[in-house]
Amino acid sequence: MRRLGRELGVEAMSLYNHVPNKEALLDGMVEVLLAEMEVSVDGKEGWEERVREVFRSFRRLAHAHPDVFVLFAVRPPTTSKVVWLLPAFLDALRGAGWEMRTSLRAFRALSSYTIGYALVEVRGSVPEPARDRTGILGAAEEERIFEMVPILNGADRDAEFEFGLDLIFTGLRAELERG
Amino acid sequence: MRRLGRELGVEAMSLYNHVPNKEALLDGMVEVLLAEMEVSVDGKEGWEERVREVFRSFRRLAHAHPDVFVLFAVRPPTTSKVVWLLPAFLDALRGAGWEMRTSLRAFRALSSYTIGYALVEVRGSVPEPARDRTGILGAAEEERIFEMVPILNGADRDAEFEFGLDLIFTGLRAELERG
DNA sequence: ACCTGAACACCGTTCAAGT
DNA sequence: ACCTGAACACCGTTCAAGT
């Protein structure tokens, strides 16, 4: 609050004339973040490609404002979180022909995946492990870890994210066929 | 630090004889959390059921220590995060016959989903939306939101989580068949 | 080797007093 | 209606001084 006050050329206490407290300020930032989400879905054919586009936009939001995105992920749910994300999803879903419970489960799966993926991404890459640090593991397992960390860090994130979406959509299509 | 000191019957500054700073303390807590993860996989037949069990354990960890789990999700990656989770996964995967890149992508998909799902779960349920709050939406969309929030909150979390795992595993099995 | 007092540079928030 | 000074009850951290 004090720093924000300084930035605005005002004392910290003045802020309380405009905002109830710091928490409200943080939630407001998240709200602004979500309002910024732009989903351009109109050109897309078919529910699958439209839904993909919603979650791609969501991930782009995390890249654009990583710190606020962490707030989004961590702070308790608010109405605005639901109000921004859910209609965008349901809108993209038109034509899929699911009942509501299935739609909501699909939403939970896709949003959980996207939140988790973007969060891991935003935190940065895994540090090179120190040799002594891994003493808990057997020698073979230790070797495996050393081999994997660079591959983990060197991955093409966009392709990797799409791969995860592919998995989930394969599951959803199968679900749809079963009725 | 001051509160922890009090809890230990000692002044806050004394802690700096044992720990470099607060950050290190938080990372240590995450490390203890991960060390606590118990995966009982030995009885399970087949890689799929074993891998499922790994991520179920992970989610159970979030329920047991929600605050530390949030730290896990938010703090930068450390060696110990990889060292605990990845070997457990790779171990469960034996017999699936994938190359490393595919294994790592499967790991990313499943861990992202589980982190995201557990995080949303841990934050608590969505508040009942206020009627005036949703003025941004059209009337029909507003009605849809009002209808959905109770369903969203009332869901059977265990079943919902498993449903998401189902989707991803369906995708992985398809991937496996294609080679 | 470990603990402490004093000190520094911070926080968020309240409230009476000002314009 | 909005801003401010003073004040309260906090933070994490350093460092010289103690045992």
Short mmCIF file of C-alpha atoms (C1' of nucleotides) in Angstrom, two decimals:
data_model
loop_
_atom_site.label_atom_id
_atom_site.label_comp_id
_atom_site.label_asym_id
_atom_site.label_seq_id
_atom_site.Cartn_x
_atom_site.Cartn_y
_atom_site.Cartn_z
CA MET A 1 0.00 0.00 0.00
CA ARG A 2 2.80 2.39 0.92
CA ARG A 3 4.61 1.72 -2.32
CA LEU A 4 1.47 2.07 -4.39
CA GLY A 5 0.72 5.34 -2.61
CA ARG A 6 4.18 6.62 -3.43
CA GLU A 7 3.70 5.63 -7.06
CA LEU A 8 0.49 7.67 -7.15
CA GLY A 9 2.05 10.66 -5.37
CA VAL A 10 -0.14 10.20 -2.33
CA GLU A 11 0.19 8.82 1.20
CA ALA A 12 -0.65 5.16 1.77
CA MET A 13 -3.64 5.93 3.98
CA SER A 14 -5.36 7.84 1.21
CA LEU A 15 -5.88 4.60 -0.65
CA TYR A 16 -8.42 3.54 1.95
CA ASN A 17 -10.75 6.19 0.61
CA HIS A 18 -11.00 4.20 -2.61
CA VAL A 19 -10.47 0.58 -1.68
CA PRO A 20 -11.47 -1.33 1.45
CA ASN A 21 -8.10 -3.07 1.90
CA LYS A 22 -5.17 -4.74 0.20
CA GLU A 23 -7.01 -7.99 -0.46
CA ALA A 24 -9.67 -6.16 -2.42
CA LEU A 25 -6.94 -4.52 -4.44
CA LEU A 26 -5.42 -7.88 -5.32
CA ASP A 27 -8.79 -9.32 -6.30
CA GLY A 28 -9.35 -6.25 -8.42
CA MET A 29 -6.11 -6.88 -10.25
CA VAL A 30 -7.20 -10.42 -11.01
CA GLU A 31 -10.50 -9.08 -12.29
CA VAL A 32 -8.73 -6.68 -14.63
CA LEU A 33 -6.54 -9.53 -15.82
CA LEU A 34 -9.53 -11.67 -16.71
CA ALA A 35 -11.31 -8.82 -18.40
CA GLU A 36 -8.28 -8.53 -20.62
CA MET A 37 -8.68 -12.04 -21.97
CA GLU A 38 -9.42 -11.96 -25.65
CA VAL A 39 -10.83 -15.04 -27.24
CA SER A 40 -11.20 -14.84 -30.97
CA VAL A 41 -13.29 -17.84 -31.70
CA ASP A 42 -15.57 -16.59 -34.41
CA GLY A 43 -13.56 -17.81 -37.37
CA LYS A 44 -13.12 -21.28 -35.92
CA GLU A 45 -15.05 -24.28 -37.15
CA GLY A 46 -16.27 -26.87 -34.64
CA TRP A 47 -16.44 -26.91 -30.87
CA GLU A 48 -13.08 -28.55 -30.36
CA GLU A 49 -11.05 -25.87 -32.08
CA ARG A 50 -13.09 -23.15 -30.37
CA VAL A 51 -12.57 -24.63 -26.91
CA ARG A 52 -8.85 -25.02 -27.60
CA GLU A 53 -8.73 -21.35 -28.46
CA VAL A 54 -10.28 -20.39 -25.13
CA PHE A 55 -7.57 -22.17 -23.17
CA ARG A 56 -4.81 -20.93 -25.42
CA SER A 57 -5.98 -17.40 -24.62
CA PHE A 58 -5.99 -18.23 -20.98
CA ARG A 59 -2.42 -19.45 -21.13
CA ARG A 60 -1.40 -16.31 -23.05
CA LEU A 61 -2.82 -14.29 -20.18
CA ALA A 62 -0.44 -16.07 -17.81
CA HIS A 63 2.51 -15.19 -20.03
CA ALA A 64 1.46 -11.55 -20.32
CA HIS A 65 1.05 -11.04 -16.57
CA PRO A 66 2.75 -13.84 -14.67
CA ASP A 67 2.54 -12.22 -11.23
CA VAL A 68 -1.16 -11.47 -11.45
CA PHE A 69 -1.74 -14.93 -12.85
CA VAL A 70 -0.19 -16.43 -9.73
CA LEU A 71 -2.66 -14.35 -7.72
CA PHE A 72 -5.45 -15.75 -9.86
CA ALA A 73 -4.27 -19.28 -9.16
CA VAL A 74 -3.79 -18.85 -5.45
CA ARG A 75 -6.46 -16.50 -4.17
CA PRO A 76 -9.91 -17.77 -3.19
CA PRO A 77 -12.48 -18.00 -5.96
CA THR A 78 -14.59 -14.95 -6.70
CA THR A 79 -17.67 -14.51 -8.80
CA SER A 80 -15.72 -12.71 -11.47
CA LYS A 81 -13.45 -15.70 -12.01
CA VAL A 82 -16.44 -17.83 -12.90
CA VAL A 83 -18.22 -15.09 -14.77
CA TRP A 84 -15.34 -14.50 -17.14
CA LEU A 85 -14.11 -18.00 -17.80
CA LEU A 86 -17.17 -20.18 -17.76
CA PRO A 87 -19.33 -18.35 -20.33
CA ALA A 88 -16.39 -18.18 -22.73
CA PHE A 89 -16.08 -21.93 -22.42
CA LEU A 90 -19.77 -22.68 -22.72
CA ASP A 91 -19.98 -20.42 -25.69
CA ALA A 92 -17.19 -22.26 -27.43
CA LEU A 93 -18.90 -25.53 -26.64
CA ARG A 94 -22.09 -24.87 -28.59
CA GLY A 95 -22.84 -27.76 -30.90
CA ALA A 96 -21.06 -30.37 -28.82
CA GLY A 97 -24.38 -31.61 -27.48
CA TRP A 98 -23.48 -32.51 -23.92
CA GLU A 99 -25.48 -32.38 -20.80
CA MET A 100 -24.42 -29.83 -18.23
CA ARG A 101 -22.65 -32.15 -15.86
CA THR A 102 -20.40 -33.41 -18.62
CA SER A 103 -19.72 -29.87 -19.79
CA LEU A 104 -18.72 -28.84 -16.30
CA ARG A 105 -16.44 -31.82 -15.90
CA ALA A 106 -14.80 -31.03 -19.20
CA PHE A 107 -14.37 -27.47 -18.01
CA ARG A 108 -12.79 -28.58 -14.75
CA ALA A 109 -10.39 -30.90 -16.56
CA LEU A 110 -9.31 -28.34 -19.14
CA SER A 111 -9.05 -25.42 -16.74
CA SER A 112 -7.17 -27.46 -14.14
CA TYR A 113 -4.73 -28.60 -16.77
CA THR A 114 -4.23 -25.11 -18.16
CA ILE A 115 -3.86 -23.46 -14.75
CA GLY A 116 -1.38 -26.11 -13.66
CA TYR A 117 0.58 -26.03 -16.90
CA ALA A 118 0.83 -22.24 -17.01
CA LEU A 119 1.76 -22.07 -13.35
CA VAL A 120 4.65 -24.48 -13.74
CA GLU A 121 5.71 -22.57 -16.83
CA VAL A 122 5.58 -19.20 -15.11
CA ARG A 123 7.66 -20.37 -12.16
CA GLY A 124 10.65 -20.87 -14.42
CA SER A 125 12.86 -23.80 -15.28
CA VAL A 126 14.20 -26.51 -13.06
CA PRO A 127 17.70 -25.86 -11.65
CA GLU A 128 20.52 -28.16 -12.64
CA PRO A 129 20.61 -30.68 -9.79
CA ALA A 130 23.73 -30.77 -7.61
CA ARG A 131 25.35 -34.19 -7.50
CA ASP A 132 25.43 -34.43 -3.73
CA ARG A 133 21.85 -33.26 -3.38
CA THR A 134 20.46 -36.41 -4.93
CA GLY A 135 22.07 -38.77 -2.46
CA ILE A 136 18.61 -39.99 -1.46
CA LEU A 137 18.28 -41.83 -4.75
CA GLY A 138 20.03 -44.90 -6.05
CA ALA A 139 22.83 -44.40 -8.59
CA ALA A 140 20.71 -45.52 -11.53
CA GLU A 141 17.83 -43.27 -10.57
CA GLU A 142 20.21 -40.37 -10.06
CA GLU A 143 21.52 -40.86 -13.57
CA ARG A 144 17.99 -40.83 -14.92
CA ILE A 145 17.29 -37.49 -13.22
CA PHE A 146 20.43 -35.93 -14.63
CA GLU A 147 19.41 -37.08 -18.04
CA MET A 148 15.89 -35.73 -17.75
CA VAL A 149 16.29 -32.24 -16.35
CA PRO A 150 17.76 -30.77 -19.56
CA ILE A 151 15.04 -32.43 -21.65
CA LEU A 152 12.43 -31.10 -19.24
CA ASN A 153 13.83 -27.58 -19.53
CA GLY A 154 14.51 -27.73 -23.26
CA ALA A 155 10.99 -28.75 -24.27
CA ASP A 156 9.00 -26.80 -26.83
CA ARG A 157 6.38 -25.42 -24.46
CA ASP A 158 3.78 -24.61 -27.08
CA ALA A 159 3.95 -28.11 -28.54
CA GLU A 160 3.95 -29.64 -25.10
CA PHE A 161 0.88 -27.68 -24.05
CA GLU A 162 -0.94 -28.70 -27.23
CA PHE A 163 0.01 -32.31 -26.62
CA GLY A 164 -1.73 -32.18 -23.25
CA LEU A 165 -4.79 -30.65 -24.91
CA ASP A 166 -4.68 -33.44 -27.49
CA LEU A 167 -4.80 -36.05 -24.76
CA ILE A 168 -7.79 -34.46 -23.07
CA PHE A 169 -9.69 -33.92 -26.33
CA THR A 170 -9.10 -37.50 -27.38
CA GLY A 171 -10.71 -38.45 -24.09
CA LEU A 172 -13.58 -36.04 -24.62
CA ARG A 173 -14.28 -37.29 -28.13
CA ALA A 174 -14.38 -40.86 -26.83
CA GLU A 175 -16.75 -39.72 -24.09
CA LEU A 176 -18.96 -38.04 -26.67
CA GLU A 177 -19.20 -41.18 -28.80
CA ARG A 178 -20.25 -43.26 -25.83
CA GLY A 179 -23.09 -40.77 -25.33
CA MET B 1 10.15 -15.57 11.74
CA ARG B 2 9.13 -13.74 14.90
CA ARG B 3 6.11 -15.98 15.36
CA LEU B 4 8.08 -19.13 14.70
CA GLY B 5 10.69 -17.97 17.20
CA ARG B 6 8.01 -17.41 19.81
CA GLU B 7 6.62 -20.87 19.12
CA LEU B 8 10.06 -22.32 19.77
CA GLY B 9 10.61 -20.25 22.89
CA VAL B 10 13.41 -18.27 21.32
CA GLU B 11 13.98 -14.84 19.77
CA ALA B 12 13.43 -14.48 16.03
CA MET B 13 17.08 -13.68 15.32
CA SER B 14 18.21 -16.99 16.74
CA LEU B 15 16.65 -18.77 13.78
CA TYR B 16 19.33 -17.32 11.53
CA ASN B 17 21.82 -19.61 13.21
CA HIS B 18 20.01 -22.55 11.66
CA VAL B 19 18.49 -21.31 8.45
CA PRO B 20 19.77 -18.72 5.94
CA ASN B 21 16.44 -16.88 5.60
CA LYS B 22 12.68 -17.21 5.37
CA GLU B 23 12.67 -18.38 1.76
CA ALA B 24 14.88 -21.32 2.66
CA LEU B 25 12.47 -22.17 5.44
CA LEU B 26 9.53 -22.22 3.03
CA ASP B 27 11.39 -24.37 0.53
CA GLY B 28 12.28 -26.68 3.39
CA MET B 29 8.62 -27.04 4.26
CA VAL B 30 7.82 -28.00 0.69
CA GLU B 31 10.62 -30.54 0.80
CA VAL B 32 9.20 -32.11 3.95
CA LEU B 33 5.77 -32.19 2.31
CA LEU B 34 7.06 -34.07 -0.70
CA ALA B 35 9.05 -36.48 1.44
CA GLU B 36 5.78 -37.31 3.13
CA MET B 37 4.18 -38.54 -0.08
CA GLU B 38 3.40 -42.20 0.15
CA VAL B 39 2.73 -44.08 -3.03
CA SER B 40 1.67 -47.64 -2.55
CA VAL B 41 1.95 -49.01 -6.01
CA ASP B 42 3.28 -52.48 -5.40
CA GLY B 43 -0.02 -54.30 -5.42
CA LYS B 44 -1.20 -52.61 -8.61
CA GLU B 45 -1.25 -54.36 -11.95
CA GLY B 46 -0.31 -52.42 -15.08
CA TRP B 47 1.29 -49.04 -15.63
CA GLU B 48 -1.97 -47.14 -15.89
CA GLU B 49 -3.25 -48.04 -12.46
CA ARG B 50 0.18 -47.42 -10.94
CA VAL B 51 0.49 -43.97 -12.52
CA ARG B 52 -3.01 -43.10 -11.37
CA GLU B 53 -2.00 -44.03 -7.85
CA VAL B 54 0.97 -41.63 -7.98
CA PHE B 55 -1.24 -38.68 -8.79
CA ARG B 56 -3.91 -39.69 -6.34
CA SER B 57 -1.21 -39.61 -3.65
CA PHE B 58 -0.14 -36.22 -4.84
CA ARG B 59 -3.66 -34.89 -4.55
CA ARG B 60 -3.99 -36.41 -1.07
CA LEU B 61 -0.90 -34.44 -0.10
CA ALA B 62 -2.68 -31.24 -1.09
CA HIS B 63 -5.63 -32.14 1.11
CA ALA B 64 -3.42 -33.01 4.07
CA HIS B 65 -1.42 -29.75 3.93
CA PRO B 66 -3.23 -27.19 1.80
CA ASP B 67 -1.08 -24.22 2.80
CA VAL B 68 2.22 -25.93 2.10
CA PHE B 69 0.78 -27.28 -1.13
CA VAL B 70 0.10 -23.73 -2.28
CA LEU B 71 3.74 -22.97 -1.55
CA PHE B 72 4.68 -25.96 -3.67
CA ALA B 73 2.57 -24.69 -6.54
CA VAL B 74 3.78 -21.12 -6.38
CA ARG B 75 7.44 -21.15 -5.39
CA PRO B 76 10.16 -21.55 -8.01
CA PRO B 77 11.14 -25.11 -8.88
CA THR B 78 13.82 -26.78 -6.83
CA THR B 79 15.76 -29.94 -7.36
CA SER B 80 13.84 -31.69 -4.64
CA LYS B 81 10.54 -31.13 -6.43
CA VAL B 82 11.81 -33.05 -9.43
CA VAL B 83 13.68 -35.59 -7.41
CA TRP B 84 10.62 -36.63 -5.47
CA LEU B 85 7.92 -36.61 -8.13
CA LEU B 86 9.62 -37.68 -11.30
CA PRO B 87 11.16 -40.97 -10.15
CA ALA B 88 7.87 -42.00 -8.58
CA PHE B 89 6.21 -41.41 -11.93
CA LEU B 90 8.86 -43.12 -14.02
CA ASP B 91 8.80 -46.04 -11.67
CA ALA B 92 5.08 -46.42 -12.06
CA LEU B 93 5.50 -46.23 -15.81
CA ARG B 94 7.65 -49.35 -16.20
CA GLY B 95 6.22 -51.60 -18.85
CA ALA B 96 4.52 -48.85 -20.82
CA GLY B 97 7.32 -48.88 -23.37
CA TRP B 98 7.56 -45.22 -24.27
CA GLU B 99 10.50 -43.16 -25.29
CA MET B 100 11.63 -40.52 -22.86
CA ARG B 101 10.13 -37.54 -24.60
CA THR B 102 6.69 -39.08 -24.53
CA SER B 103 7.10 -40.07 -20.91
CA LEU B 104 8.01 -36.52 -19.98
CA ARG B 105 5.08 -35.10 -21.89
CA ALA B 106 2.76 -37.49 -20.14
CA PHE B 107 4.30 -36.42 -16.86
CA ARG B 108 3.77 -32.74 -17.66
CA ALA B 109 0.16 -33.33 -18.65
CA LEU B 110 -0.70 -35.38 -15.59
CA SER B 111 1.18 -33.23 -13.10
CA SER B 112 -0.21 -29.99 -14.55
CA TYR B 113 -3.71 -31.38 -14.34
CA THR B 114 -3.26 -32.61 -10.78
CA ILE B 115 -1.60 -29.43 -9.54
CA GLY B 116 -4.30 -27.31 -11.14
CA TYR B 117 -7.13 -29.49 -9.92
CA ALA B 118 -5.88 -29.69 -6.35
CA LEU B 119 -5.18 -25.97 -6.26
CA VAL B 120 -8.70 -25.06 -7.32
CA GLU B 121 -10.01 -27.55 -4.80
CA VAL B 122 -7.90 -26.20 -1.96
CA ARG B 123 -8.96 -22.60 -2.57
CA GLY B 124 -12.52 -23.47 -1.60
CA SER B 125 -15.85 -23.23 -3.34
CA VAL B 126 -17.21 -20.53 -5.57
CA PRO B 127 -19.31 -17.88 -3.80
CA GLU B 128 -22.97 -17.53 -4.71
CA PRO B 129 -22.95 -14.76 -7.32
CA ALA B 130 -24.75 -11.51 -6.47
CA ARG B 131 -27.44 -10.60 -8.97
CA ASP B 132 -26.15 -7.09 -9.62
CA ARG B 133 -22.59 -8.27 -9.94
CA THR B 134 -23.25 -10.06 -13.21
CA GLY B 135 -24.61 -7.05 -15.05
CA ILE B 136 -21.84 -7.43 -17.59
CA LEU B 137 -23.55 -10.49 -19.00
CA GLY B 138 -26.72 -10.84 -20.98
CA ALA B 139 -29.81 -12.09 -19.16
CA ALA B 140 -29.63 -15.55 -20.67
CA GLU B 141 -25.97 -15.94 -19.84
CA GLU B 142 -26.58 -14.68 -16.31
CA GLU B 143 -29.23 -17.34 -15.86
CA ARG B 144 -26.80 -19.98 -17.04
CA ILE B 145 -24.22 -18.87 -14.44
CA PHE B 146 -26.76 -18.98 -11.64
CA GLU B 147 -27.69 -22.46 -12.67
CA MET B 148 -24.11 -23.68 -12.82
CA VAL B 149 -22.51 -22.40 -9.64
CA PRO B 150 -24.36 -24.82 -7.35
CA ILE B 151 -23.58 -27.73 -9.65
CA LEU B 152 -19.94 -26.65 -9.72
CA ASN B 153 -19.80 -26.54 -5.93
CA GLY B 154 -21.86 -29.65 -5.40
CA ALA B 155 -19.75 -31.94 -7.54
CA ASP B 156 -18.28 -35.18 -6.21
CA ARG B 157 -14.63 -34.12 -6.22
CA ASP B 158 -13.17 -37.60 -6.19
CA ALA B 159 -15.26 -38.69 -9.13
CA GLU B 160 -14.55 -35.47 -10.98
CA PHE B 161 -10.82 -35.83 -10.47
CA GLU B 162 -10.94 -39.41 -11.73
CA PHE B 163 -12.94 -38.31 -14.74
CA GLY B 164 -10.12 -35.94 -15.71
CA LEU B 165 -7.61 -38.72 -15.26
CA ASP B 166 -9.82 -40.92 -17.47
CA LEU B 167 -9.71 -38.35 -20.24
CA ILE B 168 -5.92 -38.08 -20.14
CA PHE B 169 -5.39 -41.83 -19.96
CA THR B 170 -7.70 -42.38 -22.90
CA GLY B 171 -5.48 -39.97 -24.77
CA LEU B 172 -2.32 -41.72 -23.62
CA ARG B 173 -3.60 -45.15 -24.61
CA ALA B 174 -4.44 -43.84 -28.08
CA GLU B 175 -0.97 -42.32 -28.26
CA LEU B 176 0.55 -45.66 -27.27
CA GLU B 177 -1.32 -47.54 -29.98
CA ARG B 178 -0.13 -45.18 -32.67
CA GLY B 179 3.40 -45.96 -31.44
"C1'" DA C 1 28.25 -22.87 18.88
"C1'" DC C 2 24.34 -20.67 19.88
"C1'" DC C 3 21.46 -16.81 21.75
"C1'" DT C 4 20.16 -11.83 22.47
"C1'" DG C 5 19.28 -6.46 22.40
"C1'" DA C 6 19.28 -2.89 19.78
"C1'" DA C 7 18.55 -1.19 15.54
"C1'" DC C 8 17.14 -0.63 10.50
"C1'" DA C 9 14.04 -0.45 7.04
"C1'" DC C 10 10.05 -1.93 6.22
"C1'" DC C 11 4.61 -3.58 6.40
"C1'" DG C 12 -1.18 -2.79 6.55
"C1'" DT C 13 -4.55 -0.21 8.85
"C1'" DT C 14 -7.27 3.19 11.98
"C1'" DC C 15 -8.69 7.52 13.21
"C1'" DA C 16 -8.99 12.14 14.51
"C1'" DA C 17 -7.87 16.36 12.33
"C1'" DG C 18 -7.56 19.07 8.47
"C1'" DT C 19 -9.28 21.28 3.59
"C1'" DA D 1 -15.28 14.09 -0.56
"C1'" DC D 2 -10.74 13.38 -0.15
"C1'" DC D 3 -6.09 13.74 2.04
"C1'" DT D 4 -2.75 13.64 6.02
"C1'" DG D 5 0.10 12.93 10.62
"C1'" DA D 6 0.50 10.36 14.19
"C1'" DA D 7 0.15 6.10 15.94
"C1'" DC D 8 -0.38 0.89 16.52
"C1'" DA D 9 0.98 -3.52 15.90
"C1'" DC D 10 3.38 -5.79 13.11
"C1'" DC D 11 7.31 -7.70 9.46
"C1'" DG D 12 12.52 -9.90 7.96
"C1'" DT D 13 17.22 -9.26 8.77
"C1'" DT D 14 22.05 -7.62 10.50
"C1'" DC D 15 25.44 -7.30 13.76
"C1'" DA D 16 28.04 -6.49 17.74
"C1'" DA D 17 27.95 -8.26 22.26
"C1'" DG D 18 27.30 -11.80 25.31
"C1'" DT D 19 27.70 -17.02 27.25
#
